[in-house]
Amino acid sequence: DIQMTQSPSSLSASVGDRVTITCRASQSISKYLTWYQQKPGKAPRLLIYAASSLQTGVPSRFGGSGSGTDFTLTISSLQPEDFATYYCQQSDSTPFTFGPGTKVDIK
Amino acid sequence: QVQLQESGPGLVRPSETLSLTCTVSGGSISGYYWTWIRQPPGKGLEWIGYIYYAGNTNYNPSLKSRVAISVDTSKNQFSLRLSSVTAADTAVYYCARVDDPNWFDPWGQGTLVTVSS
C-alpha cells in the first residue's frame, strides 16, 4: 500500500495568514493527489484534484502543487470558513489511501 | 446536481453483518464508479472499496475477506455489506462517486454505525 503522511498534524493561524500543508507519498504517484476539506460533523469536500486542479466552486485562494512524492496545499489568505481539517489522498493505485489529516484552527 | 444519501441501521451487534445502502439522486448511477469510505470517531479516512455500475468491484485488502459491494441500477442504488463486525468497525460510513481518475465527489452526508451489544 502507498502510505501518505502530512505535516504539520495541526497548526494555529490567524485570518489573513498564508497557510501551507505538506503531503508526502511513500512512492511516486505522479500527479494523482487529491485534497479534501472536512468540517466537524460534515462529509469531506473535494478541493483539488490531480495535484493542482481546482474543483469548480472552490475559492481561488486554495492552491495545490507538487508531483512524484511531495505535494503542497496552500491557502493564500486564510478566511474564517477555512478552519477545518485537510486530508490528502493518493488516487494512483488501489487501495486508495489518505493522509492522517492536518487540523487548522484559530490562533 | 447529483446527491447521495446513506441509509441503514445505526446499531449492529458484534459478529453480525453491517448493511448500508446509498441512494443516488439527480443523476444516473450508470457510467460511473461508486465507493464506500469510513471514518472512525475522531480518526482519519479509510477507503473500503468501489463498484462500477456494471458490477465490477475492487476492495481494500484489509477488509476484502469481509466486504461486499453491490449495485442495483434499477433503483439507482449501491450497497455495502461488512460481515463479522467488531467494535473496530464503528465509524461514520460515507458513500461517494468516483471521478476519473479516482477522486471522490460528491459525498453523502455519512451515517454513523455503532457496533455494540
PDB file of N, CA and C in Angstrom, chain A residues 11-104:
ATOM      1  N   LEU A  11      -2.104  23.067  13.088  1.00  0.00           N
ATOM      2  CA  LEU A  11      -1.497  24.392  13.096  1.00  0.00           C
ATOM      3  C   LEU A  11      -2.527  25.420  13.541  1.00  0.00           C
ATOM      4  N   SER A  12      -2.029  26.469  14.136  1.00  0.00           N
ATOM      5  CA  SER A  12      -2.881  27.593  14.527  1.00  0.00           C
ATOM      6  C   SER A  12      -2.505  28.795  13.678  1.00  0.00           C
ATOM      7  N   ALA A  13      -3.505  29.439  13.140  1.00  0.00           N
ATOM      8  CA  ALA A  13      -3.254  30.564  12.251  1.00  0.00           C
ATOM      9  C   ALA A  13      -4.341  31.621  12.418  1.00  0.00           C
ATOM     10  N   SER A  14      -4.041  32.794  11.928  1.00  0.00           N
ATOM     11  CA  SER A  14      -4.976  33.919  12.013  1.00  0.00           C
ATOM     12  C   SER A  14      -5.600  34.191  10.654  1.00  0.00           C
ATOM     13  N   VAL A  15      -6.764  34.806  10.684  1.00  0.00           N
ATOM     14  CA  VAL A  15      -7.406  35.218   9.435  1.00  0.00           C
ATOM     15  C   VAL A  15      -6.439  36.118   8.653  1.00  0.00           C
ATOM     16  N   GLY A  16      -6.300  35.810   7.378  1.00  0.00           N
ATOM     17  CA  GLY A  16      -5.397  36.564   6.528  1.00  0.00           C
ATOM     18  C   GLY A  16      -4.028  35.924   6.359  1.00  0.00           C
ATOM     19  N   ASP A  17      -3.693  34.949   7.197  1.00  0.00           N
ATOM     20  CA  ASP A  17      -2.402  34.271   7.099  1.00  0.00           C
ATOM     21  C   ASP A  17      -2.324  33.417   5.842  1.00  0.00           C
ATOM     22  N   ARG A  18      -1.093  33.216   5.388  1.00  0.00           N
ATOM     23  CA  ARG A  18      -0.824  32.243   4.333  1.00  0.00           C
ATOM     24  C   ARG A  18      -0.497  30.919   5.018  1.00  0.00           C
ATOM     25  N   VAL A  19      -1.161  29.858   4.605  1.00  0.00           N
ATOM     26  CA  VAL A  19      -1.014  28.557   5.250  1.00  0.00           C
ATOM     27  C   VAL A  19      -0.538  27.528   4.218  1.00  0.00           C
ATOM     28  N   THR A  20       0.423  26.726   4.618  1.00  0.00           N
ATOM     29  CA  THR A  20       0.948  25.675   3.743  1.00  0.00           C
ATOM     30  C   THR A  20       0.920  24.340   4.465  1.00  0.00           C
ATOM     31  N   ILE A  21       0.343  23.345   3.816  1.00  0.00           N
ATOM     32  CA  ILE A  21       0.269  21.980   4.339  1.00  0.00           C
ATOM     33  C   ILE A  21       0.995  21.068   3.352  1.00  0.00           C
ATOM     34  N   THR A  22       1.796  20.171   3.879  1.00  0.00           N
ATOM     35  CA  THR A  22       2.587  19.270   3.052  1.00  0.00           C
ATOM     36  C   THR A  22       2.075  17.846   3.147  1.00  0.00           C
ATOM     37  N   CYS A  23       2.084  17.162   2.028  1.00  0.00           N
ATOM     38  CA  CYS A  23       1.685  15.750   1.952  1.00  0.00           C
ATOM     39  C   CYS A  23       2.795  14.994   1.221  1.00  0.00           C
ATOM     40  N   ARG A  24       3.164  13.847   1.752  1.00  0.00           N
ATOM     41  CA  ARG A  24       4.218  13.049   1.136  1.00  0.00           C
ATOM     42  C   ARG A  24       3.732  11.616   0.946  1.00  0.00           C
ATOM     43  N   ALA A  25       4.004  11.063  -0.229  1.00  0.00           N
ATOM     44  CA  ALA A  25       3.669   9.676  -0.538  1.00  0.00           C
ATOM     45  C   ALA A  25       4.901   8.795  -0.385  1.00  0.00           C
ATOM     46  N   SER A  26       4.661   7.528  -0.016  1.00  0.00           N
ATOM     47  CA  SER A  26       5.773   6.604   0.209  1.00  0.00           C
ATOM     48  C   SER A  26       6.429   6.134  -1.085  1.00  0.00           C
ATOM     49  N   GLN A  27       5.783   6.388  -2.222  1.00  0.00           N
ATOM     50  CA  GLN A  27       6.362   6.119  -3.535  1.00  0.00           C
ATOM     51  C   GLN A  27       5.747   7.101  -4.510  1.00  0.00           C
ATOM     52  N   SER A  28       6.331   7.190  -5.685  1.00  0.00           N
ATOM     53  CA  SER A  28       5.856   8.161  -6.653  1.00  0.00           C
ATOM     54  C   SER A  28       4.418   7.889  -7.071  1.00  0.00           C
ATOM     55  N   ILE A  29       3.610   8.944  -7.060  1.00  0.00           N
ATOM     56  CA  ILE A  29       2.217   8.841  -7.501  1.00  0.00           C
ATOM     57  C   ILE A  29       1.946   9.826  -8.638  1.00  0.00           C
ATOM     58  N   SER A  30       3.018  10.255  -9.308  1.00  0.00           N
ATOM     59  CA  SER A  30       2.873  11.217 -10.407  1.00  0.00           C
ATOM     60  C   SER A  30       2.101  12.441  -9.889  1.00  0.00           C
ATOM     61  N   LYS A  31       0.980  12.749 -10.508  1.00  0.00           N
ATOM     62  CA  LYS A  31       0.163  13.885 -10.050  1.00  0.00           C
ATOM     63  C   LYS A  31      -1.181  13.420  -9.517  1.00  0.00           C
ATOM     64  N   TYR A  32      -1.256  12.131  -9.113  1.00  0.00           N
ATOM     65  CA  TYR A  32      -2.519  11.569  -8.658  1.00  0.00           C
ATOM     66  C   TYR A  32      -2.733  11.842  -7.172  1.00  0.00           C
ATOM     67  N   LEU A  33      -2.905  13.109  -6.859  1.00  0.00           N
ATOM     68  CA  LEU A  33      -3.043  13.537  -5.479  1.00  0.00           C
ATOM     69  C   LEU A  33      -4.253  14.456  -5.369  1.00  0.00           C
ATOM     70  N   THR A  34      -5.087  14.177  -4.387  1.00  0.00           N
ATOM     71  CA  THR A  34      -6.332  14.919  -4.175  1.00  0.00           C
ATOM     72  C   THR A  34      -6.328  15.515  -2.770  1.00  0.00           C
ATOM     73  N   TRP A  35      -6.891  16.703  -2.635  1.00  0.00           N
ATOM     74  CA  TRP A  35      -7.040  17.366  -1.333  1.00  0.00           C
ATOM     75  C   TRP A  35      -8.518  17.542  -1.007  1.00  0.00           C
ATOM     76  N   TYR A  36      -8.861  17.268   0.256  1.00  0.00           N
ATOM     77  CA  TYR A  36     -10.222  17.447   0.768  1.00  0.00           C
ATOM     78  C   TYR A  36     -10.179  18.333   2.008  1.00  0.00           C
ATOM     79  N   GLN A  37     -11.304  19.014   2.230  1.00  0.00           N
ATOM     80  CA  GLN A  37     -11.516  19.796   3.449  1.00  0.00           C
ATOM     81  C   GLN A  37     -12.670  19.150   4.201  1.00  0.00           C
ATOM     82  N   GLN A  38     -12.518  18.985   5.500  1.00  0.00           N
ATOM     83  CA  GLN A  38     -13.605  18.427   6.294  1.00  0.00           C
ATOM     84  C   GLN A  38     -13.856  19.293   7.525  1.00  0.00           C
ATOM     85  N   LYS A  39     -15.103  19.680   7.694  1.00  0.00           N
ATOM     86  CA  LYS A  39     -15.520  20.409   8.884  1.00  0.00           C
ATOM     87  C   LYS A  39     -16.234  19.442   9.831  1.00  0.00           C
ATOM     88  N   PRO A  40     -16.233  19.746  11.134  1.00  0.00           N
ATOM     89  CA  PRO A  40     -16.823  18.804  12.107  1.00  0.00           C
ATOM     90  C   PRO A  40     -18.258  18.420  11.758  1.00  0.00           C
ATOM     91  N   GLY A  41     -18.522  17.122  11.789  1.00  0.00           N
ATOM     92  CA  GLY A  41     -19.855  16.611  11.529  1.00  0.00           C
ATOM     93  C   GLY A  41     -20.275  16.612  10.074  1.00  0.00           C
ATOM     94  N   LYS A  42     -19.348  16.960   9.197  1.00  0.00           N
ATOM     95  CA  LYS A  42     -19.665  17.033   7.758  1.00  0.00           C
ATOM     96  C   LYS A  42     -18.813  16.058   6.961  1.00  0.00           C
ATOM     97  N   ALA A  43     -19.291  15.750   5.769  1.00  0.00           N
ATOM     98  CA  ALA A  43     -18.503  14.925   4.855  1.00  0.00           C
ATOM     99  C   ALA A  43     -17.345  15.739   4.284  1.00  0.00           C
ATOM    100  N   PRO A  44     -16.279  15.068   3.906  1.00  0.00           N
ATOM    101  CA  PRO A  44     -15.190  15.772   3.218  1.00  0.00           C
ATOM    102  C   PRO A  44     -15.696  16.433   1.940  1.00  0.00           C
ATOM    103  N   ARG A  45     -15.032  17.539   1.598  1.00  0.00           N
ATOM    104  CA  ARG A  45     -15.348  18.305   0.399  1.00  0.00           C
ATOM    105  C   ARG A  45     -14.121  18.325  -0.496  1.00  0.00           C
ATOM    106  N   LEU A  46     -14.304  17.977  -1.761  1.00  0.00           N
ATOM    107  CA  LEU A  46     -13.189  17.982  -2.710  1.00  0.00           C
ATOM    108  C   LEU A  46     -12.730  19.408  -2.981  1.00  0.00           C
ATOM    109  N   LEU A  47     -11.441  19.649  -2.804  1.00  0.00           N
ATOM    110  CA  LEU A  47     -10.868  20.973  -3.087  1.00  0.00           C
ATOM    111  C   LEU A  47     -10.047  20.957  -4.380  1.00  0.00           C
ATOM    112  N   ILE A  48      -9.108  20.032  -4.441  1.00  0.00           N
ATOM    113  CA  ILE A  48      -8.127  19.999  -5.530  1.00  0.00           C
ATOM    114  C   ILE A  48      -7.921  18.568  -5.962  1.00  0.00           C
ATOM    115  N   TYR A  49      -7.892  18.345  -7.275  1.00  0.00           N
ATOM    116  CA  TYR A  49      -7.611  17.029  -7.822  1.00  0.00           C
ATOM    117  C   TYR A  49      -6.436  17.135  -8.792  1.00  0.00           C
ATOM    118  N   ALA A  50      -5.857  15.987  -9.093  1.00  0.00           N
ATOM    119  CA  ALA A  50      -4.680  15.952  -9.977  1.00  0.00           C
ATOM    120  C   ALA A  50      -3.615  16.942  -9.524  1.00  0.00           C
ATOM    121  N   ALA A  51      -3.432  16.999  -8.226  1.00  0.00           N
ATOM    122  CA  ALA A  51      -2.389  17.783  -7.553  1.00  0.00           C
ATOM    123  C   ALA A  51      -2.594  19.296  -7.586  1.00  0.00           C
ATOM    124  N   SER A  52      -3.131  19.819  -8.692  1.00  0.00           N
ATOM    125  CA  SER A  52      -3.171  21.277  -8.806  1.00  0.00           C
ATOM    126  C   SER A  52      -4.430  21.830  -9.454  1.00  0.00           C
ATOM    127  N   SER A  53      -5.378  20.975  -9.802  1.00  0.00           N
ATOM    128  CA  SER A  53      -6.595  21.445 -10.462  1.00  0.00           C
ATOM    129  C   SER A  53      -7.660  21.783  -9.424  1.00  0.00           C
ATOM    130  N   LEU A  54      -8.154  23.009  -9.480  1.00  0.00           N
ATOM    131  CA  LEU A  54      -9.141  23.489  -8.512  1.00  0.00           C
ATOM    132  C   LEU A  54     -10.526  22.991  -8.898  1.00  0.00           C
ATOM    133  N   GLN A  55     -11.205  22.351  -7.945  1.00  0.00           N
ATOM    134  CA  GLN A  55     -12.569  21.897  -8.204  1.00  0.00           C
ATOM    135  C   GLN A  55     -13.470  23.103  -8.421  1.00  0.00           C
ATOM    136  N   THR A  56     -14.444  22.965  -9.295  1.00  0.00           N
ATOM    137  CA  THR A  56     -15.406  24.027  -9.565  1.00  0.00           C
ATOM    138  C   THR A  56     -16.064  24.485  -8.271  1.00  0.00           C
ATOM    139  N   GLY A  57     -16.095  25.802  -8.081  1.00  0.00           N
ATOM    140  CA  GLY A  57     -16.747  26.373  -6.904  1.00  0.00           C
ATOM    141  C   GLY A  57     -15.827  26.594  -5.719  1.00  0.00           C
ATOM    142  N   VAL A  58     -14.608  26.073  -5.787  1.00  0.00           N
ATOM    143  CA  VAL A  58     -13.647  26.260  -4.692  1.00  0.00           C
ATOM    144  C   VAL A  58     -12.943  27.603  -4.871  1.00  0.00           C
ATOM    145  N   PRO A  59     -12.840  28.393  -3.822  1.00  0.00           N
ATOM    146  CA  PRO A  59     -12.217  29.727  -3.960  1.00  0.00           C
ATOM    147  C   PRO A  59     -10.774  29.647  -4.446  1.00  0.00           C
ATOM    148  N   SER A  60     -10.376  30.654  -5.179  1.00  0.00           N
ATOM    149  CA  SER A  60      -9.049  30.667  -5.791  1.00  0.00           C
ATOM    150  C   SER A  60      -7.928  30.872  -4.777  1.00  0.00           C
ATOM    151  N   ARG A  61      -8.251  31.141  -3.526  1.00  0.00           N
ATOM    152  CA  ARG A  61      -7.191  31.256  -2.506  1.00  0.00           C
ATOM    153  C   ARG A  61      -6.579  29.886  -2.178  1.00  0.00           C
ATOM    154  N   PHE A  62      -7.260  28.808  -2.595  1.00  0.00           N
ATOM    155  CA  PHE A  62      -6.729  27.459  -2.432  1.00  0.00           C
ATOM    156  C   PHE A  62      -5.891  27.108  -3.661  1.00  0.00           C
ATOM    157  N   GLY A  63      -4.712  26.545  -3.393  1.00  0.00           N
ATOM    158  CA  GLY A  63      -3.864  26.131  -4.494  1.00  0.00           C
ATOM    159  C   GLY A  63      -3.106  24.864  -4.131  1.00  0.00           C
ATOM    160  N   GLY A  64      -2.827  24.056  -5.132  1.00  0.00           N
ATOM    161  CA  GLY A  64      -2.083  22.830  -4.924  1.00  0.00           C
ATOM    162  C   GLY A  64      -0.916  22.731  -5.879  1.00  0.00           C
ATOM    163  N   SER A  65       0.146  22.062  -5.423  1.00  0.00           N
ATOM    164  CA  SER A  65       1.306  21.876  -6.279  1.00  0.00           C
ATOM    165  C   SER A  65       2.009  20.583  -5.909  1.00  0.00           C
ATOM    166  N   GLY A  66       2.922  20.188  -6.761  1.00  0.00           N
ATOM    167  CA  GLY A  66       3.739  19.015  -6.493  1.00  0.00           C
ATOM    168  C   GLY A  66       3.537  17.904  -7.497  1.00  0.00           C
ATOM    169  N   SER A  67       4.445  16.949  -7.450  1.00  0.00           N
ATOM    170  CA  SER A  67       4.351  15.740  -8.260  1.00  0.00           C
ATOM    171  C   SER A  67       5.351  14.740  -7.713  1.00  0.00           C
ATOM    172  N   GLY A  68       5.136  13.477  -8.086  1.00  0.00           N
ATOM    173  CA  GLY A  68       6.034  12.438  -7.573  1.00  0.00           C
ATOM    174  C   GLY A  68       5.655  12.020  -6.169  1.00  0.00           C
ATOM    175  N   THR A  69       6.413  12.473  -5.173  1.00  0.00           N
ATOM    176  CA  THR A  69       6.123  12.098  -3.790  1.00  0.00           C
ATOM    177  C   THR A  69       5.792  13.275  -2.879  1.00  0.00           C
ATOM    178  N   ASP A  70       6.053  14.488  -3.307  1.00  0.00           N
ATOM    179  CA  ASP A  70       5.896  15.646  -2.431  1.00  0.00           C
ATOM    180  C   ASP A  70       4.883  16.646  -2.992  1.00  0.00           C
ATOM    181  N   PHE A  71       3.920  17.002  -2.146  1.00  0.00           N
ATOM    182  CA  PHE A  71       2.813  17.851  -2.568  1.00  0.00           C
ATOM    183  C   PHE A  71       2.526  18.910  -1.504  1.00  0.00           C
ATOM    184  N   THR A  72       1.915  19.998  -1.947  1.00  0.00           N
ATOM    185  CA  THR A  72       1.615  21.102  -1.054  1.00  0.00           C
ATOM    186  C   THR A  72       0.229  21.653  -1.329  1.00  0.00           C
ATOM    187  N   LEU A  73      -0.494  21.927  -0.253  1.00  0.00           N
ATOM    188  CA  LEU A  73      -1.745  22.687  -0.324  1.00  0.00           C
ATOM    189  C   LEU A  73      -1.473  24.043   0.309  1.00  0.00           C
ATOM    190  N   THR A  74      -1.807  25.092  -0.411  1.00  0.00           N
ATOM    191  CA  THR A  74      -1.596  26.444   0.097  1.00  0.00           C
ATOM    192  C   THR A  74      -2.928  27.190   0.134  1.00  0.00           C
ATOM    193  N   ILE A  75      -3.154  27.859   1.255  1.00  0.00           N
ATOM    194  CA  ILE A  75      -4.279  28.788   1.357  1.00  0.00           C
ATOM    195  C   ILE A  75      -3.650  30.171   1.432  1.00  0.00           C
ATOM    196  N   SER A  76      -3.891  30.995   0.438  1.00  0.00           N
ATOM    197  CA  SER A  76      -3.125  32.245   0.303  1.00  0.00           C
ATOM    198  C   SER A  76      -3.502  33.278   1.368  1.00  0.00           C
ATOM    199  N   SER A  77      -4.760  33.299   1.759  1.00  0.00           N
ATOM    200  CA  SER A  77      -5.213  34.246   2.777  1.00  0.00           C
ATOM    201  C   SER A  77      -6.356  33.573   3.535  1.00  0.00           C
ATOM    202  N   LEU A  78      -6.044  33.053   4.705  1.00  0.00           N
ATOM    203  CA  LEU A  78      -6.985  32.222   5.463  1.00  0.00           C
ATOM    204  C   LEU A  78      -8.240  33.011   5.831  1.00  0.00           C
ATOM    205  N   GLN A  79      -9.378  32.411   5.557  1.00  0.00           N
ATOM    206  CA  GLN A  79     -10.668  33.013   5.889  1.00  0.00           C
ATOM    207  C   GLN A  79     -11.335  32.243   7.028  1.00  0.00           C
ATOM    208  N   PRO A  80     -12.283  32.868   7.734  1.00  0.00           N
ATOM    209  CA  PRO A  80     -12.909  32.184   8.877  1.00  0.00           C
ATOM    210  C   PRO A  80     -13.505  30.829   8.528  1.00  0.00           C
ATOM    211  N   GLU A  81     -14.032  30.701   7.313  1.00  0.00           N
ATOM    212  CA  GLU A  81     -14.664  29.441   6.915  1.00  0.00           C
ATOM    213  C   GLU A  81     -13.651  28.354   6.551  1.00  0.00           C
ATOM    214  N   ASP A  82     -12.361  28.685   6.570  1.00  0.00           N
ATOM    215  CA  ASP A  82     -11.325  27.714   6.199  1.00  0.00           C
ATOM    216  C   ASP A  82     -10.819  26.907   7.388  1.00  0.00           C
ATOM    217  N   PHE A  83     -11.258  27.238   8.594  1.00  0.00           N
ATOM    218  CA  PHE A  83     -10.823  26.475   9.756  1.00  0.00           C
ATOM    219  C   PHE A  83     -11.496  25.109   9.703  1.00  0.00           C
ATOM    220  N   ALA A  84     -10.670  24.070   9.545  1.00  0.00           N
ATOM    221  CA  ALA A  84     -11.158  22.726   9.224  1.00  0.00           C
ATOM    222  C   ALA A  84      -9.973  21.774   9.267  1.00  0.00           C
ATOM    223  N   THR A  85     -10.247  20.510   8.965  1.00  0.00           N
ATOM    224  CA  THR A  85      -9.187  19.517   8.800  1.00  0.00           C
ATOM    225  C   THR A  85      -9.026  19.214   7.323  1.00  0.00           C
ATOM    226  N   TYR A  86      -7.782  19.130   6.882  1.00  0.00           N
ATOM    227  CA  TYR A  86      -7.473  18.904   5.480  1.00  0.00           C
ATOM    228  C   TYR A  86      -6.795  17.545   5.312  1.00  0.00           C
ATOM    229  N   TYR A  87      -7.280  16.774   4.344  1.00  0.00           N
ATOM    230  CA  TYR A  87      -6.739  15.449   4.058  1.00  0.00           C
ATOM    231  C   TYR A  87      -6.229  15.393   2.618  1.00  0.00           C
ATOM    232  N   CYS A  88      -5.102  14.726   2.446  1.00  0.00           N
ATOM    233  CA  CYS A  88      -4.675  14.372   1.102  1.00  0.00           C
ATOM    234  C   CYS A  88      -5.022  12.905   0.851  1.00  0.00           C
ATOM    235  N   GLN A  89      -5.142  12.557  -0.409  1.00  0.00           N
ATOM    236  CA  GLN A  89      -5.484  11.180  -0.804  1.00  0.00           C
ATOM    237  C   GLN A  89      -4.755  10.854  -2.098  1.00  0.00           C
ATOM    238  N   GLN A  90      -4.117   9.687  -2.126  1.00  0.00           N
ATOM    239  CA  GLN A  90      -3.484   9.277  -3.380  1.00  0.00           C
ATOM    240  C   GLN A  90      -4.505   8.525  -4.226  1.00  0.00           C
ATOM    241  N   SER A  91      -4.593   8.928  -5.482  1.00  0.00           N
ATOM    242  CA  SER A  91      -5.538   8.302  -6.400  1.00  0.00           C
ATOM    243  C   SER A  91      -4.790   7.575  -7.512  1.00  0.00           C
ATOM    244  N   ASP A  92      -3.579   7.165  -7.207  1.00  0.00           N
ATOM    245  CA  ASP A  92      -2.744   6.473  -8.201  1.00  0.00           C
ATOM    246  C   ASP A  92      -3.077   4.997  -8.314  1.00  0.00           C
ATOM    247  N   SER A  93      -3.243   4.326  -7.172  1.00  0.00           N
ATOM    248  CA  SER A  93      -3.470   2.885  -7.203  1.00  0.00           C
ATOM    249  C   SER A  93      -4.223   2.429  -5.971  1.00  0.00           C
ATOM    250  N   THR A  94      -4.938   1.341  -6.131  1.00  0.00           N
ATOM    251  CA  THR A  94      -5.661   0.772  -5.001  1.00  0.00           C
ATOM    252  C   THR A  94      -4.729  -0.049  -4.130  1.00  0.00           C
ATOM    253  N   PRO A  95      -4.977  -0.099  -2.828  1.00  0.00           N
ATOM    254  CA  PRO A  95      -6.051   0.594  -2.118  1.00  0.00           C
ATOM    255  C   PRO A  95      -5.760   2.086  -2.015  1.00  0.00           C
ATOM    256  N   PHE A  96      -6.748   2.903  -2.378  1.00  0.00           N
ATOM    257  CA  PHE A  96      -6.579   4.346  -2.231  1.00  0.00           C
ATOM    258  C   PHE A  96      -6.370   4.659  -0.756  1.00  0.00           C
ATOM    259  N   THR A  97      -5.457   5.555  -0.463  1.00  0.00           N
ATOM    260  CA  THR A  97      -5.128   5.856   0.925  1.00  0.00           C
ATOM    261  C   THR A  97      -5.104   7.350   1.157  1.00  0.00           C
ATOM    262  N   PHE A  98      -5.414   7.705   2.395  1.00  0.00           N
ATOM    263  CA  PHE A  98      -5.481   9.094   2.814  1.00  0.00           C
ATOM    264  C   PHE A  98      -4.344   9.413   3.779  1.00  0.00           C
ATOM    265  N   GLY A  99      -3.960  10.671   3.827  1.00  0.00           N
ATOM    266  CA  GLY A  99      -3.087  11.140   4.871  1.00  0.00           C
ATOM    267  C   GLY A  99      -3.869  11.229   6.173  1.00  0.00           C
ATOM    268  N   PRO A 100      -3.163  11.398   7.291  1.00  0.00           N
ATOM    269  CA  PRO A 100      -3.812  11.429   8.609  1.00  0.00           C
ATOM    270  C   PRO A 100      -4.535  12.731   8.905  1.00  0.00           C
ATOM    271  N   GLY A 101      -4.363  13.731   8.078  1.00  0.00           N
ATOM    272  CA  GLY A 101      -5.079  14.981   8.258  1.00  0.00           C
ATOM    273  C   GLY A 101      -4.247  16.064   8.911  1.00  0.00           C
ATOM    274  N   THR A 102      -4.572  17.309   8.588  1.00  0.00           N
ATOM    275  CA  THR A 102      -3.980  18.489   9.220  1.00  0.00           C
ATOM    276  C   THR A 102      -5.118  19.373   9.695  1.00  0.00           C
ATOM    277  N   LYS A 103      -5.163  19.605  10.996  1.00  0.00           N
ATOM    278  CA  LYS A 103      -6.220  20.442  11.557  1.00  0.00           C
ATOM    279  C   LYS A 103      -5.750  21.887  11.619  1.00  0.00           C
ATOM    280  N   VAL A 104      -6.523  22.761  11.013  1.00  0.00           N
ATOM    281  CA  VAL A 104      -6.216  24.188  11.011  1.00  0.00           C
ATOM    282  C   VAL A 104      -7.197  24.876  11.947  1.00  0.00           C
TER     283      VAL A 104
END
